[in-house]
């Protein structure tokens, strides 16, 4: 399935959650994309204008929970933004010959086991391609891969993410990694590995990029507790429970770590041990010849008028939404199958300047 020769890519948006809203806003402004449909599983969203659902003026497209109707539109691509991946749903989309760019915990698909083969078969049946990214893992690994192209020898690639997530109010995504669990809970130790397993796919992505076949991928997890009850808005972490999580995903070759993707997240000011963060963002190091060091942080633009924590959180949603969207032209042109950054040409951020809508008034 192709688009081009001046024609806009016909796109269907899948879900209108936090990331989905940012996707809709970006697609509505981009001259190369034509948003022709939107899936919203919630019955109360069906029939409503997608623009209204996503905080902008109406755009003349109604959301629906009728999957058959959306597939019948034969879009060039689905922008897939649920919180978690649904393999059956993706198989249905891909088998219909529709490409997918996803932010839903998908980078290489290796965590899916046998379901990865189901996706690959669906791509071959439909002549379609699926690509997954996001901000981390995803965009962060792309930056490391680009940095490593300056080296004639690569010994190790490290991406260290650090963030104070005190105001990140998302218990559904944070409890699975251990936040809020008693520090002495015997079931705690494997939780970070299970909850951050998508980083194992990020390790595979980088190892493939630098041409290393790994012997194993393993995770080292550490935790810190809060010494006082911590009110996070929609939930509370009690004293003696986890308020700090560290997880290091390591790709091993010949007994040496050649890829290390690690995250250190903390909440509140009563952490024990009191982990100190060197700002929010990533420290990327390519040990080799030469050794390359990058420090990546994120700030709101000068015209940002956010007044609440939720306003600032939107910046994270944008960074999650945009890497898949910017990949759409390359994904549509790619051979059928599961594609990663290693299979696609460099994605370009074209179309980020025009604005075709105005935010709906409050």
Tab-separated table of C-alpha atoms in Angstrom:
chain	number	residue	atom	x	y	z
A	1	UNK	CA	0.000	0.000	0.000
A	2	UNK	CA	1.528	3.308	-0.988
A	3	UNK	CA	0.950	7.012	-0.883
A	4	UNK	CA	2.945	9.785	-2.393
A	5	UNK	CA	3.180	11.936	-5.513
A	6	UNK	CA	1.797	14.818	-3.499
A	7	UNK	CA	-1.095	12.804	-2.053
A	8	UNK	CA	-1.585	12.854	1.697
A	9	UNK	CA	-1.269	9.617	3.643
A	10	UNK	CA	-4.724	8.467	4.726
A	11	UNK	CA	-4.556	7.712	8.444
A	12	UNK	CA	-6.825	6.195	11.075
A	13	UNK	CA	-6.170	7.009	14.723
A	14	UNK	CA	-6.544	4.119	17.192
A	15	UNK	CA	-7.722	5.322	20.645
A	16	UNK	CA	-7.982	8.825	22.085
A	17	UNK	CA	-6.207	8.477	25.416
A	18	UNK	CA	-3.414	10.796	26.510
A	19	UNK	CA	-0.981	9.844	23.743
A	20	UNK	CA	-3.807	9.452	21.235
A	21	UNK	CA	-4.940	13.034	21.831
A	22	UNK	CA	-1.458	14.323	21.024
A	23	UNK	CA	-1.404	12.121	17.927
A	24	UNK	CA	-4.709	13.534	16.702
A	25	UNK	CA	-3.545	17.098	17.244
A	26	UNK	CA	-0.344	16.420	15.292
A	27	UNK	CA	-2.122	14.612	12.454
A	28	UNK	CA	-4.680	17.400	12.169
A	29	UNK	CA	-1.920	19.978	11.635
A	30	UNK	CA	0.312	18.003	9.290
A	31	UNK	CA	0.010	18.713	5.565
A	32	UNK	CA	1.106	15.188	4.619
A	33	UNK	CA	-1.601	13.348	6.588
A	34	UNK	CA	-5.347	13.079	6.132
A	35	UNK	CA	-7.095	11.830	9.262
A	36	UNK	CA	-10.032	9.839	7.893
A	37	UNK	CA	-11.181	7.811	10.892
A	38	UNK	CA	-10.719	7.129	14.588
A	39	UNK	CA	-11.300	4.120	16.813
A	40	UNK	CA	-12.567	4.786	20.333
A	41	UNK	CA	-13.596	1.681	22.238
A	42	UNK	CA	-15.637	3.605	24.801
A	43	UNK	CA	-19.343	3.740	23.777
A	44	UNK	CA	-19.685	7.289	25.122
A	45	UNK	CA	-17.046	8.490	22.638
A	46	UNK	CA	-18.574	6.815	19.585
A	47	UNK	CA	-20.229	9.313	17.274
A	48	UNK	CA	-18.437	12.342	18.725
A	49	UNK	CA	-16.118	14.507	16.637
A	50	UNK	CA	-12.509	13.463	17.078
A	51	UNK	CA	-11.342	17.061	17.399
A	52	UNK	CA	-13.713	17.669	20.291
A	53	UNK	CA	-12.534	14.465	21.982
A	54	UNK	CA	-8.926	15.603	21.708
A	55	UNK	CA	-9.184	19.217	22.800
A	56	UNK	CA	-9.242	20.984	19.441
A	57	UNK	CA	-11.934	22.386	17.187
A	58	UNK	CA	-14.119	19.883	15.283
A	59	UNK	CA	-12.400	18.338	12.261
A	60	UNK	CA	-15.381	16.608	10.670
A	61	UNK	CA	-14.387	13.038	11.602
A	62	UNK	CA	-16.548	11.045	14.018
A	63	UNK	CA	-15.046	8.448	16.343
A	64	UNK	CA	-16.423	4.918	16.141
A	65	UNK	CA	-16.013	1.545	17.808
A	66	UNK	CA	-16.910	-0.242	14.552
A	67	UNK	CA	-13.629	-1.890	13.548
A	68	UNK	CA	-15.021	-3.250	10.264
A	69	UNK	CA	-16.071	0.233	9.194
A	70	UNK	CA	-12.588	1.600	9.865
A	71	UNK	CA	-10.866	-1.229	7.994
A	72	UNK	CA	-13.227	-0.657	5.068
A	73	UNK	CA	-11.802	2.858	4.734
A	74	UNK	CA	-8.546	1.198	3.585
A	75	UNK	CA	-6.223	3.748	5.205
A	76	UNK	CA	-2.536	3.788	4.418
A	77	UNK	CA	-1.714	3.527	8.111
A	78	UNK	CA	-3.169	3.147	11.598
A	79	UNK	CA	-1.584	5.194	14.392
A	80	UNK	CA	-1.915	2.714	17.261
A	81	UNK	CA	-1.802	4.347	20.725
A	82	UNK	CA	-3.466	2.089	23.310
A	83	UNK	CA	-1.699	1.749	26.642
A	84	UNK	CA	-1.114	-1.967	26.043
A	85	UNK	CA	-0.786	-3.976	22.856
A	86	UNK	CA	-3.633	-6.230	21.679
A	87	UNK	CA	-2.201	-8.873	19.349
A	88	UNK	CA	-5.578	-10.073	18.053
A	89	UNK	CA	-6.512	-6.506	17.178
A	90	UNK	CA	-3.205	-5.895	15.393
A	91	UNK	CA	-3.460	-9.160	13.459
A	92	UNK	CA	-6.869	-8.061	12.222
A	93	UNK	CA	-5.567	-4.652	11.077
A	94	UNK	CA	-2.402	-5.975	9.447
A	95	UNK	CA	-4.191	-8.858	7.707
A	96	UNK	CA	-6.467	-6.267	6.103
A	97	UNK	CA	-3.422	-4.782	4.385
A	98	UNK	CA	-3.140	-1.734	6.649
A	99	UNK	CA	0.218	-0.570	7.982
A	100	UNK	CA	0.620	0.232	11.684
A	101	UNK	CA	2.846	2.622	13.626
A	102	UNK	CA	2.557	1.983	17.356
A	103	UNK	CA	3.511	3.443	20.691
A	104	UNK	CA	1.999	0.594	22.720
A	105	UNK	CA	4.989	-1.255	24.225
A	106	UNK	CA	6.276	-2.514	20.893
A	107	UNK	CA	9.790	-2.095	19.499
A	108	UNK	CA	10.853	-5.427	17.963
A	109	UNK	CA	8.038	-7.714	19.140
A	110	UNK	CA	10.397	-10.286	20.673
A	111	UNK	CA	8.683	-10.029	24.068
A	112	UNK	CA	5.545	-11.443	22.466
A	113	UNK	CA	6.930	-14.950	21.991
A	114	UNK	CA	4.833	-16.944	19.519
A	115	UNK	CA	2.559	-13.951	19.004
A	116	UNK	CA	5.408	-12.213	17.186
A	117	UNK	CA	5.145	-14.840	14.467
A	118	UNK	CA	1.394	-14.204	14.296
A	119	UNK	CA	2.095	-10.536	13.584
A	120	UNK	CA	4.704	-11.407	10.983
A	121	UNK	CA	2.294	-13.785	9.245
A	122	UNK	CA	-0.448	-11.147	9.305
A	123	UNK	CA	1.944	-8.693	7.645
A	124	UNK	CA	2.776	-11.180	4.910
A	125	UNK	CA	-0.909	-11.968	4.345
A	126	UNK	CA	-1.864	-8.335	4.069
A	127	UNK	CA	1.321	-6.964	2.515
A	128	UNK	CA	1.564	-4.597	5.487
A	129	UNK	CA	4.213	-3.358	7.910
A	130	UNK	CA	4.221	-2.707	11.655
A	131	UNK	CA	6.664	-0.354	13.371
A	132	UNK	CA	6.897	0.518	17.060
A	133	UNK	CA	8.560	3.414	18.828
A	134	UNK	CA	7.793	6.038	21.437
A	135	UNK	CA	10.065	8.200	23.527
A	136	UNK	CA	11.795	5.596	25.729
A	137	UNK	CA	12.410	3.024	24.569
A	138	UNK	CA	12.275	4.133	20.963
A	139	UNK	CA	13.476	7.677	20.313
A	140	UNK	CA	16.214	7.366	22.967
A	141	UNK	CA	17.660	4.316	21.207
A	142	UNK	CA	17.574	6.126	17.868
A	143	UNK	CA	19.695	8.916	19.350
A	144	UNK	CA	22.220	6.367	20.641
A	145	UNK	CA	22.375	4.628	17.267
A	146	UNK	CA	23.021	7.941	15.514
A	147	UNK	CA	25.740	8.829	18.048
A	148	UNK	CA	27.460	5.489	17.497
A	149	UNK	CA	27.896	6.217	13.788
A	150	UNK	CA	30.800	8.516	14.777
A	151	UNK	CA	32.852	5.579	16.118
A	152	UNK	CA	35.132	3.087	14.403
A	153	UNK	CA	35.007	0.847	17.505
A	154	UNK	CA	32.045	0.372	19.840
A	155	UNK	CA	32.649	-1.326	23.180
A	156	UNK	CA	29.429	-0.494	24.988
A	157	UNK	CA	26.269	1.565	24.541
A	158	UNK	CA	24.620	2.975	27.671
A	159	UNK	CA	21.402	4.955	27.992
A	160	UNK	CA	20.684	6.079	31.555
A	161	UNK	CA	17.264	7.599	32.144
A	162	UNK	CA	16.548	9.523	35.328
A	163	UNK	CA	13.317	11.209	36.326
A	164	UNK	CA	11.518	12.561	39.357
A	165	UNK	CA	8.058	11.150	38.687
A	166	UNK	CA	6.375	12.612	41.775
A	167	UNK	CA	3.808	14.411	39.643
A	168	UNK	CA	3.367	11.622	37.123
A	169	UNK	CA	0.001	10.358	38.330
A	170	UNK	CA	-0.454	7.030	36.541
A	171	UNK	CA	-0.889	4.149	39.000
A	172	UNK	CA	-1.951	1.747	36.237
A	173	UNK	CA	1.518	1.966	34.677
A	174	UNK	CA	3.542	2.452	37.867
A	175	UNK	CA	2.201	-0.224	40.184
A	176	UNK	CA	3.334	-3.034	37.833
A	177	UNK	CA	6.993	-1.939	38.170
A	178	UNK	CA	6.801	-1.995	41.984
A	179	UNK	CA	5.716	1.477	43.079
A	180	UNK	CA	3.531	1.242	46.188
A	181	UNK	CA	4.594	-2.335	47.003
A	182	UNK	CA	5.918	-2.972	50.545
A	183	UNK	CA	9.706	-2.917	50.430
A	184	UNK	CA	9.869	-6.347	52.115
A	185	UNK	CA	7.290	-8.007	49.852
A	186	UNK	CA	8.780	-11.332	48.639
A	187	UNK	CA	7.124	-10.808	45.244
A	188	UNK	CA	8.767	-7.417	44.714
A	189	UNK	CA	12.086	-8.347	43.145
A	190	UNK	CA	10.841	-9.487	39.705
A	191	UNK	CA	8.266	-6.705	39.362
A	192	UNK	CA	10.581	-4.099	37.812
A	193	UNK	CA	11.820	-6.612	35.252
A	194	UNK	CA	8.261	-7.556	34.327
A	195	UNK	CA	6.967	-3.995	34.303
A	196	UNK	CA	9.857	-2.620	32.213
A	197	UNK	CA	10.272	-5.638	29.921
A	198	UNK	CA	9.866	-3.499	26.805
A	199	UNK	CA	13.426	-2.262	27.446
A	200	UNK	CA	14.656	-5.749	26.547
A	201	UNK	CA	13.390	-5.051	23.046
A	202	UNK	CA	15.294	-1.761	23.130
A	203	UNK	CA	18.458	-3.718	23.982
A	204	UNK	CA	17.858	-5.968	20.966
A	205	UNK	CA	17.358	-2.935	18.736
A	206	UNK	CA	20.727	-1.428	19.662
A	207	UNK	CA	22.558	-4.756	19.537
A	208	UNK	CA	21.226	-5.307	16.036
A	209	UNK	CA	22.255	-1.780	15.029
A	210	UNK	CA	25.870	-2.284	16.124
A	211	UNK	CA	26.047	-5.807	14.698
A	212	UNK	CA	26.348	-7.767	17.945
A	213	UNK	CA	24.641	-11.112	18.537
A	214	UNK	CA	23.839	-11.248	22.239
A	215	UNK	CA	24.300	-14.302	24.435
A	216	UNK	CA	21.645	-13.132	26.904
A	217	UNK	CA	19.596	-10.181	28.096
A	218	UNK	CA	19.106	-9.762	31.821
A	219	UNK	CA	17.645	-7.230	34.233
A	220	UNK	CA	19.058	-5.949	37.518
A	221	UNK	CA	16.489	-4.219	39.743
A	222	UNK	CA	16.831	-2.109	42.888
A	223	UNK	CA	14.244	-0.327	45.022
A	224	UNK	CA	13.983	2.517	47.513
A	225	UNK	CA	11.190	3.143	50.024
A	226	UNK	CA	9.454	6.247	51.264
A	227	UNK	CA	9.769	6.884	55.003
A	228	UNK	CA	6.485	8.831	55.092
A	229	UNK	CA	3.102	8.444	53.408
A	230	UNK	CA	3.285	9.994	49.935
A	231	UNK	CA	0.109	11.562	48.493
A	232	UNK	CA	0.241	11.370	44.689
A	233	UNK	CA	-3.217	12.661	43.907
A	234	UNK	CA	-5.226	9.654	42.779
A	235	UNK	CA	-3.320	7.259	45.041
A	236	UNK	CA	-1.045	7.144	48.068
A	237	UNK	CA	2.222	5.294	48.610
A	238	UNK	CA	2.394	4.345	52.285
A	239	UNK	CA	5.513	4.629	54.385
A	240	UNK	CA	7.684	1.535	53.996
A	241	UNK	CA	6.580	1.018	50.404
A	242	UNK	CA	8.462	1.474	47.150
A	243	UNK	CA	8.790	5.061	45.906
A	244	UNK	CA	11.970	4.564	43.892
A	245	UNK	CA	12.648	2.051	41.111
A	246	UNK	CA	15.890	1.293	39.281
A	247	UNK	CA	16.033	-1.233	36.455
A	248	UNK	CA	19.047	-1.983	34.280
A	249	UNK	CA	18.500	-4.061	31.147
A	250	UNK	CA	21.816	-5.468	29.959
A	251	UNK	CA	22.763	-7.159	26.709
A	252	UNK	CA	25.630	-9.589	27.334
A	253	UNK	CA	28.191	-10.882	24.839
A	254	UNK	CA	31.123	-13.108	25.883
A	255	UNK	CA	30.506	-12.237	29.524
A	256	UNK	CA	30.623	-8.468	28.926
A	257	UNK	CA	27.801	-5.958	28.945
A	258	UNK	CA	27.703	-4.327	25.505
A	259	UNK	CA	24.302	-2.612	25.882
A	260	UNK	CA	22.898	-1.166	29.120
A	261	UNK	CA	19.516	0.552	29.136
A	262	UNK	CA	18.673	1.674	32.635
A	263	UNK	CA	16.026	3.798	34.318
A	264	UNK	CA	16.005	5.426	37.748
A	265	UNK	CA	12.669	6.875	38.832
A	266	UNK	CA	11.942	8.451	42.211
A	267	UNK	CA	8.991	10.050	43.967
A	268	UNK	CA	8.898	12.558	46.797
A	269	UNK	CA	11.555	13.863	49.153
A	270	UNK	CA	11.479	11.083	51.764
A	271	UNK	CA	13.282	8.348	49.835
A	272	UNK	CA	15.491	5.775	51.560
A	273	UNK	CA	18.107	5.448	50.187
A	274	UNK	CA	17.902	9.035	48.969
A	275	UNK	CA	18.824	8.593	45.332
A	276	UNK	CA	20.141	11.799	43.791
A	277	UNK	CA	19.267	12.473	40.159
A	278	UNK	CA	21.373	14.457	37.734
A	279	UNK	CA	18.326	16.176	36.295
A	280	UNK	CA	15.514	14.617	34.269
A	281	UNK	CA	16.393	13.083	30.919
A	282	UNK	CA	18.978	10.753	29.451
A	283	UNK	CA	22.724	10.373	29.642
A	284	UNK	CA	23.847	8.498	26.527
A	285	UNK	CA	27.376	7.108	26.344
A	286	UNK	CA	29.020	5.267	23.491
A	287	UNK	CA	32.201	3.734	24.922
A	288	UNK	CA	34.533	3.216	21.997
A	289	UNK	CA	36.817	5.138	19.708
A	290	UNK	CA	35.986	7.906	20.242
A	291	UNK	CA	33.825	7.774	23.359
A	292	UNK	CA	30.709	9.859	22.731
A	293	UNK	CA	28.733	11.460	25.555
A	294	UNK	CA	25.296	13.028	25.148
A	295	UNK	CA	23.038	14.660	27.707
A	296	UNK	CA	19.426	14.965	26.594
A	297	UNK	CA	16.815	16.955	28.485
A	298	UNK	CA	13.404	18.404	27.698
A	299	UNK	CA	11.928	21.853	28.320
A	300	UNK	CA	8.655	23.501	27.346
A	301	UNK	CA	8.812	26.017	24.472
A	302	UNK	CA	8.917	29.775	25.236
A	303	UNK	CA	5.246	30.149	24.299
A	304	UNK	CA	4.127	27.384	26.670
A	305	UNK	CA	1.341	28.554	28.981
A	306	UNK	CA	0.826	25.495	31.149
A	307	UNK	CA	-0.551	26.123	34.616
A	308	UNK	CA	-0.960	22.601	35.982
A	309	UNK	CA	1.109	19.438	36.200
A	310	UNK	CA	-1.262	17.895	33.662
A	311	UNK	CA	-0.301	20.644	31.212
A	312	UNK	CA	3.359	19.738	31.567
A	313	UNK	CA	2.599	16.035	31.198
A	314	UNK	CA	1.294	16.761	27.696
A	315	UNK	CA	4.889	17.351	26.599
A	316	UNK	CA	5.665	13.718	27.415
A	317	UNK	CA	2.624	12.577	25.470
A	318	UNK	CA	3.805	14.560	22.445
A	319	UNK	CA	7.274	12.988	22.627
A	320	UNK	CA	5.664	9.546	22.739
A	321	UNK	CA	3.301	10.233	19.846
A	322	UNK	CA	5.646	11.883	17.364
A	323	UNK	CA	8.302	9.198	16.651
A	324	UNK	CA	5.689	6.772	15.252
A	325	UNK	CA	3.930	9.533	13.311
A	326	UNK	CA	7.162	10.771	11.728
A	327	UNK	CA	7.862	7.195	10.626
A	328	UNK	CA	4.627	6.846	8.621
A	329	UNK	CA	6.070	7.644	5.158
A	330	UNK	CA	8.951	5.183	5.625
A	331	UNK	CA	6.668	2.492	7.064
A	332	UNK	CA	4.175	2.782	4.200
A	333	UNK	CA	7.054	2.391	1.736
A	334	UNK	CA	8.712	-0.502	3.615
A	335	UNK	CA	8.600	-4.184	2.744
A	336	UNK	CA	5.906	-6.214	4.550
A	337	UNK	CA	6.817	-7.407	8.027
A	338	UNK	CA	7.970	-6.139	11.405
A	339	UNK	CA	10.205	-3.092	10.896
A	340	UNK	CA	12.474	-1.243	13.340
A	341	UNK	CA	14.644	1.839	13.064
A	342	UNK	CA	17.335	-0.458	11.688
A	343	UNK	CA	15.166	-1.282	8.675
A	344	UNK	CA	13.963	2.229	7.800
A	345	UNK	CA	15.666	5.299	6.376
A	346	UNK	CA	16.183	8.194	8.777
A	347	UNK	CA	12.771	9.616	9.643
A	348	UNK	CA	12.476	13.351	9.035
A	349	UNK	CA	10.368	15.753	11.137
A	350	UNK	CA	8.748	17.473	8.184
A	351	UNK	CA	5.419	19.211	8.596
A	352	UNK	CA	6.017	20.278	12.173
A	353	UNK	CA	5.557	23.995	11.501
A	354	UNK	CA	2.083	24.466	9.908
A	355	UNK	CA	-0.983	24.773	12.094
A	356	UNK	CA	-4.345	23.937	10.570
A	357	UNK	CA	-6.454	24.126	13.728
A	358	UNK	CA	-7.009	26.203	16.806
A	359	UNK	CA	-7.532	24.772	20.265
A	360	UNK	CA	-11.157	24.671	21.261
A	361	UNK	CA	-12.027	27.326	23.806
A	362	UNK	CA	-12.496	26.180	27.357
